[in-house]
CSV table of C-alpha atoms and ligand atoms in Angstrom, one decimal:
chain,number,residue,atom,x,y,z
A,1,UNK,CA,92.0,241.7,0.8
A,2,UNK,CA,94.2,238.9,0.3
A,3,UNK,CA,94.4,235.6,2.4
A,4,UNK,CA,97.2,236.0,4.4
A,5,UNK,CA,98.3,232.3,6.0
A,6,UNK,CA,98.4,231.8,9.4
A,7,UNK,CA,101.3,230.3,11.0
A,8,UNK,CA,102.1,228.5,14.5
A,9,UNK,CA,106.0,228.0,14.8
A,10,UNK,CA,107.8,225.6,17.2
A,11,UNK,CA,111.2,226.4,18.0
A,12,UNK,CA,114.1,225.4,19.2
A,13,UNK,CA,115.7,228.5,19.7
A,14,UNK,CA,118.8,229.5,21.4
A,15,UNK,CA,121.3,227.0,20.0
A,16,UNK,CA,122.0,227.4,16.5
A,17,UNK,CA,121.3,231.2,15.1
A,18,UNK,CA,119.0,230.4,12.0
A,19,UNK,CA,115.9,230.1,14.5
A,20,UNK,CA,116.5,233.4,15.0
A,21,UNK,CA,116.5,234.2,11.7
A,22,UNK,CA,113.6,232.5,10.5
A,23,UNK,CA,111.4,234.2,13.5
A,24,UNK,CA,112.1,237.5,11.8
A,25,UNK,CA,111.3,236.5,8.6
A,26,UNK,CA,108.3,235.7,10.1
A,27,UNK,CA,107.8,239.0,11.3
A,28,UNK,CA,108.7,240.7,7.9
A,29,UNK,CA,106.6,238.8,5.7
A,30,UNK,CA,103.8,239.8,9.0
A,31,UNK,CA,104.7,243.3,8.6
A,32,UNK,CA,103.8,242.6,4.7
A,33,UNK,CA,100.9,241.6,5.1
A,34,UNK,CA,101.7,237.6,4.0
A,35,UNK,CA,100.7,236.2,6.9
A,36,UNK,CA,99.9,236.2,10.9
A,37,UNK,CA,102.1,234.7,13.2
A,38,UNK,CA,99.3,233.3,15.7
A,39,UNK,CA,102.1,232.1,18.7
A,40,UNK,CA,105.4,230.5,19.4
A,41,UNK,CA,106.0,227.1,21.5
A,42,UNK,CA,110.2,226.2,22.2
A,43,UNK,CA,111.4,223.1,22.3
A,44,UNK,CA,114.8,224.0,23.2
A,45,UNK,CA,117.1,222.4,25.2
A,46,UNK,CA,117.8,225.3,26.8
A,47,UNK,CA,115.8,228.0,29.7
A,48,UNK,CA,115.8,230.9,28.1
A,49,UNK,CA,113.6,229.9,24.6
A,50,UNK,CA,110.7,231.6,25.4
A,51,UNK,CA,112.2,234.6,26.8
A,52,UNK,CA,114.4,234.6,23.5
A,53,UNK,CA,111.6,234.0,21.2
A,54,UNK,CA,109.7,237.1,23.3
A,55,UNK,CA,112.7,239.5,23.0
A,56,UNK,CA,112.3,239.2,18.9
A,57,UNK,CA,108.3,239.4,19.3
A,58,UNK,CA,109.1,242.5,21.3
A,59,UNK,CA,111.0,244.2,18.5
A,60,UNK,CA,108.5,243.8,16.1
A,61,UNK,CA,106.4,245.2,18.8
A,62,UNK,CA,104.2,242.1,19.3
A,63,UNK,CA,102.8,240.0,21.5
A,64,UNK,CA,101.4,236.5,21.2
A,65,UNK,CA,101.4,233.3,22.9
A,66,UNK,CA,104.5,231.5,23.4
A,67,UNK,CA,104.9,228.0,25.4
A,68,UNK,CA,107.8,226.4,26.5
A,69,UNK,CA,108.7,222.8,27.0
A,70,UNK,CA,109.5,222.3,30.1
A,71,UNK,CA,112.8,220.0,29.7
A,72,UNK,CA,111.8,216.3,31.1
A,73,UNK,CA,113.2,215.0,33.8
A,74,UNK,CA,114.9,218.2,35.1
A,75,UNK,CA,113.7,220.4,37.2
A,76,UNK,CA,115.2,224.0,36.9
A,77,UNK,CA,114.9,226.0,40.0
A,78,UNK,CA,116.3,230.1,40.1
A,79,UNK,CA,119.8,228.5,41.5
A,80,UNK,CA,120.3,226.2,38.7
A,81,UNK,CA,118.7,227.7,35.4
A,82,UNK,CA,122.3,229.5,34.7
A,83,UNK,CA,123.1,225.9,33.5
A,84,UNK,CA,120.5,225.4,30.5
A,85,UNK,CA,121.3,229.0,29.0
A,86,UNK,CA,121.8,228.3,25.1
A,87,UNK,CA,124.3,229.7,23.3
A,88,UNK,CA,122.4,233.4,22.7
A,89,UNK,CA,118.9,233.0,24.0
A,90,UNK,CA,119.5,234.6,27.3
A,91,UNK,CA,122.5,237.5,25.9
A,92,UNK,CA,118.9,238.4,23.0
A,93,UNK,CA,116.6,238.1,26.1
A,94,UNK,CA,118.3,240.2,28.4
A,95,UNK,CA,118.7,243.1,25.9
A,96,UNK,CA,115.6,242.8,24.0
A,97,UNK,CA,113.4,242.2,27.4
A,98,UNK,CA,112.0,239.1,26.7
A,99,UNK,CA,109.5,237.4,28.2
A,100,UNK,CA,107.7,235.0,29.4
A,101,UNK,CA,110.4,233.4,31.6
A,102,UNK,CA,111.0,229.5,32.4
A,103,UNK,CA,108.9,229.6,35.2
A,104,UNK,CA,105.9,231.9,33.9
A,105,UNK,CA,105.6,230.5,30.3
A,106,UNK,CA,102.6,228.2,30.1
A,107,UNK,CA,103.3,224.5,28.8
A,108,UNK,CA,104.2,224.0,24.7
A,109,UNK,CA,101.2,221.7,24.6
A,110,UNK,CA,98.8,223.4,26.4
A,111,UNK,CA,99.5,226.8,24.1
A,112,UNK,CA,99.8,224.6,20.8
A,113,UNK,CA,96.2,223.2,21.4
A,114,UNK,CA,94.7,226.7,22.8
A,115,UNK,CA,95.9,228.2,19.5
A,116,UNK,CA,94.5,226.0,17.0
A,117,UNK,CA,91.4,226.1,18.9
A,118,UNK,CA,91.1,229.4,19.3
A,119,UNK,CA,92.0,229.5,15.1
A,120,UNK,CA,89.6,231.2,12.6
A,121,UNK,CA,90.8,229.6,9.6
A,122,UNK,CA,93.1,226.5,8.8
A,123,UNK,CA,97.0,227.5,10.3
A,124,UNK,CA,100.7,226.2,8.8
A,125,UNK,CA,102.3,225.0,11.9
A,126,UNK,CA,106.2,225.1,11.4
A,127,UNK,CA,108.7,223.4,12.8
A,128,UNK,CA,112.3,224.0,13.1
A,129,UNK,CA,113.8,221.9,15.9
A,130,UNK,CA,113.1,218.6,17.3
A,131,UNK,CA,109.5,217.0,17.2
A,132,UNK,CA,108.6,216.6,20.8
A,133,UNK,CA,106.3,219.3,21.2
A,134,UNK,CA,104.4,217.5,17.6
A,135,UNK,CA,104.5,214.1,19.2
A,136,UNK,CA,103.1,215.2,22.2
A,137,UNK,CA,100.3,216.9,19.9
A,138,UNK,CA,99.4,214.2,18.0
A,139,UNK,CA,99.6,211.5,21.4
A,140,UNK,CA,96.8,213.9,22.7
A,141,UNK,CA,93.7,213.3,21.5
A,142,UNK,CA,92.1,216.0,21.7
A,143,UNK,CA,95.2,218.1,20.2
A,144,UNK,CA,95.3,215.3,17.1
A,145,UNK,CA,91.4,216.0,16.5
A,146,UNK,CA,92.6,220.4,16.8
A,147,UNK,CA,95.4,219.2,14.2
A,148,UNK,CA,92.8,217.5,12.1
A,149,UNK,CA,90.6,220.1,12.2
A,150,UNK,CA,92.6,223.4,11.9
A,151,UNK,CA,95.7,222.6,10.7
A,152,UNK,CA,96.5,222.5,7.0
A,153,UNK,CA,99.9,221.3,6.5
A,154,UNK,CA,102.6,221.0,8.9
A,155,UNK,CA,106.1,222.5,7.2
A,156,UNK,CA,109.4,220.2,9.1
A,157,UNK,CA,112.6,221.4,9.0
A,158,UNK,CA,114.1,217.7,9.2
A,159,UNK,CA,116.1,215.3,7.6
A,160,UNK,CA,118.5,213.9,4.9
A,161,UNK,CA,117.6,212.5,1.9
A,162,UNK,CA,120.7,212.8,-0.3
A,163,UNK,CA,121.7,209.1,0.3
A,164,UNK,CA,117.9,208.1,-1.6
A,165,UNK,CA,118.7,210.0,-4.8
A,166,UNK,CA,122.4,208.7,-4.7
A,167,UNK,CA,123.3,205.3,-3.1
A,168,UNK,CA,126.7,205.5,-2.7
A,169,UNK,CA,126.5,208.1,-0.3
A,170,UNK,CA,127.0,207.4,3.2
A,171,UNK,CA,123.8,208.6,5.3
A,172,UNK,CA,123.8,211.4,7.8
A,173,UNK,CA,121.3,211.7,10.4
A,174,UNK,CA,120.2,215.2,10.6
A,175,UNK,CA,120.5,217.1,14.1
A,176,UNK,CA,116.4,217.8,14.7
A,177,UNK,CA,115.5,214.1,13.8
A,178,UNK,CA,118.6,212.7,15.7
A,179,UNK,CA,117.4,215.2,18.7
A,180,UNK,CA,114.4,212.8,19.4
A,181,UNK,CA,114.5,209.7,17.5
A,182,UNK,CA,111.2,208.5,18.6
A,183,UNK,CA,108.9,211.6,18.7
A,184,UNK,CA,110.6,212.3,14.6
A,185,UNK,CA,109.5,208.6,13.7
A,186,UNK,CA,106.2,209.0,15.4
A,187,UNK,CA,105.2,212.5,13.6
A,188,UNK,CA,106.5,210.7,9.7
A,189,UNK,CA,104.0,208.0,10.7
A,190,UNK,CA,101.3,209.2,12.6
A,191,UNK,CA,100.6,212.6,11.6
A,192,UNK,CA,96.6,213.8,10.8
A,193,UNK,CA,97.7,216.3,8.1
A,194,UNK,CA,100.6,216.3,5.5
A,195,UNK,CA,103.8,216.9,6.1
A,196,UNK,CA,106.4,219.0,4.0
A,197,UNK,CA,109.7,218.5,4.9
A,198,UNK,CA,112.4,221.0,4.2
A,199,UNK,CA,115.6,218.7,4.4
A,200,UNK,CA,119.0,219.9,5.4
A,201,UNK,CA,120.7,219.6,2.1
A,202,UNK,CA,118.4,222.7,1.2
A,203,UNK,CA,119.3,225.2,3.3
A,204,UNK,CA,123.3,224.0,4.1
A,205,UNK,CA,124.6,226.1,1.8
A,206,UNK,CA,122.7,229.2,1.1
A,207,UNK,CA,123.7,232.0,4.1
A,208,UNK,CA,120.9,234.3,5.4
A,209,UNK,CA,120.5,237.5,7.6
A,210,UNK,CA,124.2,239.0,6.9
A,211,UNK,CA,121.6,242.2,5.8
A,212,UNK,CA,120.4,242.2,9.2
A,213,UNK,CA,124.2,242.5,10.5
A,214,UNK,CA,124.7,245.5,7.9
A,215,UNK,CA,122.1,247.8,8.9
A,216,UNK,CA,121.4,247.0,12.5
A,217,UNK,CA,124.4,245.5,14.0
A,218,UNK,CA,123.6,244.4,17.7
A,219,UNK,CA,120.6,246.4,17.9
A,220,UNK,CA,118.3,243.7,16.4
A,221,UNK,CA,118.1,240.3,18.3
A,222,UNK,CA,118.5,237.9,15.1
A,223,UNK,CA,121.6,240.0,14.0
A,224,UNK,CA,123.0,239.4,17.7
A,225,UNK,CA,122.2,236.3,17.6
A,226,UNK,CA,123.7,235.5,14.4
A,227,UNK,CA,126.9,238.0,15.8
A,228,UNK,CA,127.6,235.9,18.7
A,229,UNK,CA,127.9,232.4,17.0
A,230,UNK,CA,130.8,234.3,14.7
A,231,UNK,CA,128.7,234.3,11.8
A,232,UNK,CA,129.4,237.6,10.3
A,233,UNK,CA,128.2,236.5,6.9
A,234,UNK,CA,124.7,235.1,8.1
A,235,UNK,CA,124.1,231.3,8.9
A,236,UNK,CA,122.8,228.2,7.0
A,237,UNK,CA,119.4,228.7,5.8
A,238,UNK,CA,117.5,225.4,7.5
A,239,UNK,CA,115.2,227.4,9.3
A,240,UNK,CA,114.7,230.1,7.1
A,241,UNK,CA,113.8,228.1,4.2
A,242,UNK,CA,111.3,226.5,6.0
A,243,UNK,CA,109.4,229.3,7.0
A,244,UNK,CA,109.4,231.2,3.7
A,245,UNK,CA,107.5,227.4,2.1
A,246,UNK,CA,105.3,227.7,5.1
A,247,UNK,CA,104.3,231.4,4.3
A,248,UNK,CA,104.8,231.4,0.5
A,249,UNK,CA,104.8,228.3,-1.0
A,250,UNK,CA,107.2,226.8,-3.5
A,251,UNK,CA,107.4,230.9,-4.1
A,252,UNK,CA,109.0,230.3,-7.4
A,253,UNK,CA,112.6,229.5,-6.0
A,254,UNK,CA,111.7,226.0,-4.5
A,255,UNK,CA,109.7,222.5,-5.3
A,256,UNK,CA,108.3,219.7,-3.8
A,257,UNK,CA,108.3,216.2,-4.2
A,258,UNK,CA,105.5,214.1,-5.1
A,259,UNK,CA,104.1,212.7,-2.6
A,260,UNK,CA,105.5,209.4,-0.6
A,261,UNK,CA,106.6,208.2,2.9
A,262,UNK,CA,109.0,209.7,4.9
A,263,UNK,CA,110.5,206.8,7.4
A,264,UNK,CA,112.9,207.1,10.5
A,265,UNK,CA,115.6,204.6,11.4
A,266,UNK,CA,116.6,203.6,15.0
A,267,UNK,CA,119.8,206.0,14.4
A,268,UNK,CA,118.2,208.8,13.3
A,269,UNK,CA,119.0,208.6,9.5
A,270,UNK,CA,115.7,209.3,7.3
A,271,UNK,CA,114.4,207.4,4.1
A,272,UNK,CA,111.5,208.5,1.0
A,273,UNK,CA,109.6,206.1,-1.0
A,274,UNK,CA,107.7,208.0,-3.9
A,275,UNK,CA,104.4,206.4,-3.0
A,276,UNK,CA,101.1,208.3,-4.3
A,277,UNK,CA,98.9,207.4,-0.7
A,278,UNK,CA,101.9,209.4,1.0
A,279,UNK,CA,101.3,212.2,3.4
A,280,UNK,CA,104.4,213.4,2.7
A,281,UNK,CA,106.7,215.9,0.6
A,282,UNK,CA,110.1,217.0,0.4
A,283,UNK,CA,111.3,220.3,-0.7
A,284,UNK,CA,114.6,220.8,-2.9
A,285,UNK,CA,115.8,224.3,-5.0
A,286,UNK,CA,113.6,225.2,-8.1
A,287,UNK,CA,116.8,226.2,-9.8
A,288,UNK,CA,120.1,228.1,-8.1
A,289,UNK,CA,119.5,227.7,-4.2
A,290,UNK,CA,120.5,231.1,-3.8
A,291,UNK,CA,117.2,232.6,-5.5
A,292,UNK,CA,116.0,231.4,-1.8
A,293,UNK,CA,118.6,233.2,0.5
A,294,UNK,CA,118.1,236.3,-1.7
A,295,UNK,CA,114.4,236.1,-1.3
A,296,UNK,CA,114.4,235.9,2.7
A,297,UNK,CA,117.9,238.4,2.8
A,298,UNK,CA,115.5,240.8,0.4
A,299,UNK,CA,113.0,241.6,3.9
A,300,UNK,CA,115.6,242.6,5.9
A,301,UNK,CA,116.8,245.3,3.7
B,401,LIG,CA1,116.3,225.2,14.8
């Protein structure tokens, strides 16, 4: 039988629509035998991320882990938690029965480290929202030494390298880096295994999960998802992309970098130095960017 990978994601689901996306895809490329999703930790800034990330498991008719962070500093009680709903997350929990809720779902940490202990082989962990569950990881010792051990490469969606490649652009700080300065300039530096970083020129304009639209409508969660953010011709592939690298490799639509530094500035705005000793890589398009969005729209046909 072939290997399949085996793939921890962290999410911040619940705001933007591609999360949702890229968790099926996840589930698809499952159901094809490519890999094993092992569990799910949230960092969104929002309540209802696990439950949302639960409703999707529970339409692929699976259950697994999932953690959430439990937002710092705020304590969410039944008479407040209508205030940290996300845009979707609790519209796709409701309907889709998700669970765990706020209050039940263990701690992000706590299920990141039981996972990659409990690993047989080496996992992918993905990321696809801010770094403050990885921080918290790698701050841990015991979870850096579980990193270390059982984790091959961690796959970022993070980022924007545009201005490196061509100077007179004006920077932009990318919205999962600028979401926690700190934790995003401590995971570049101080990360155990290397790092491939899907930046967000890749996936900006490449649309995915309009297929999911066409044949399910509201009945599948992502296609909701994707329905009640208006985009009726799928969403931005950041997310996405990431997760097809971290189950498939460059997968003859995309390549990396060689290797370097990746480096965060006080505002957010990220920097690569080519530099052989580097732990990290950044992905770009093989050829036409749209080879990717076809790949990930062909599962959810
Ligand atoms: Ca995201």
């Amino acid at each position: 039988m072939a290997e399949y990978k085996r793939i921890i994601l962290d999410t911040d689901i619940g705001g933007d629509p591609d999360d949702s996306v890229a968790l099926s895809y996840l589930f698809e490329a499952e159901k094809a035998g490519l890999c094993r999703l092992l569990g799910i930790t949230t960092c969104s800034d929002n309540a209802y991320g696990a439950a949302c990330a639960g409703g999707i498991a529970r339409y692929y008719g699976r259950e697994l882990p999932i953690g959430q962070l439990k937002l710092p500093g705020v304590d969410i009680t039944e008479d407040n938690i209508e205030s940290y709903p996300g845009t979707y997350s609790k519209p796709v929990a409701d309907a889709f029965g998700g669970k765990p809720d706020y209050f039940s779902a263990p701690e992000a940490l706590d299920v990141l480290k039981r996972l990659l202990a409990a690993a047989e082989a080496h996992v992918t962990l993905v990321t696809i929202g801010k770094l403050s569950n990885i921080r918290d990881l790698i701050t841990d010792p015991e979870g850096k030494e579980l990193l270390r051990e059982r984790c091959a490469e961690i796959a970022i969606m993070g980022g924007d390298f545009r201005h490196n490649a061509d100077v007179s652009l004006e920077p932009h700080a990318e919205f999962n880096i600028v979401g926690d300065i700190a934790s995003a300039a401590y995971v570049v530096e101080n990360s155990p295994v290397p790092l491939a970083l899907s930046p967000y020129e890749l996936g900006l304009t490449i649309l995915t999960g309009k297929p999911l639209i066409e044949k399910y409508g509201k009945n599948h969660p992502a296609a909701m998802a994707l329905m009640l953010n208006g985009c009726n011709d799928g969403r931005s592939s950041w997310d996405p992309s990431t997760a097809l690298y971290a189950v498939e490799g460059e997968a003859g639509v995309m390549k990396l970098s060689e290797k370097g530094f990746v480096s965060v500035r006080e505002n957010g705005v990220t920097d690569f130095k080519a530099d052989p000793a580097g732990h990290c890589r950044i992905l770009s398009a093989a050829s036409d960017p749209q080879k990717i969005a076809d790949r990930i729209n062909s599962y959810f046909r």
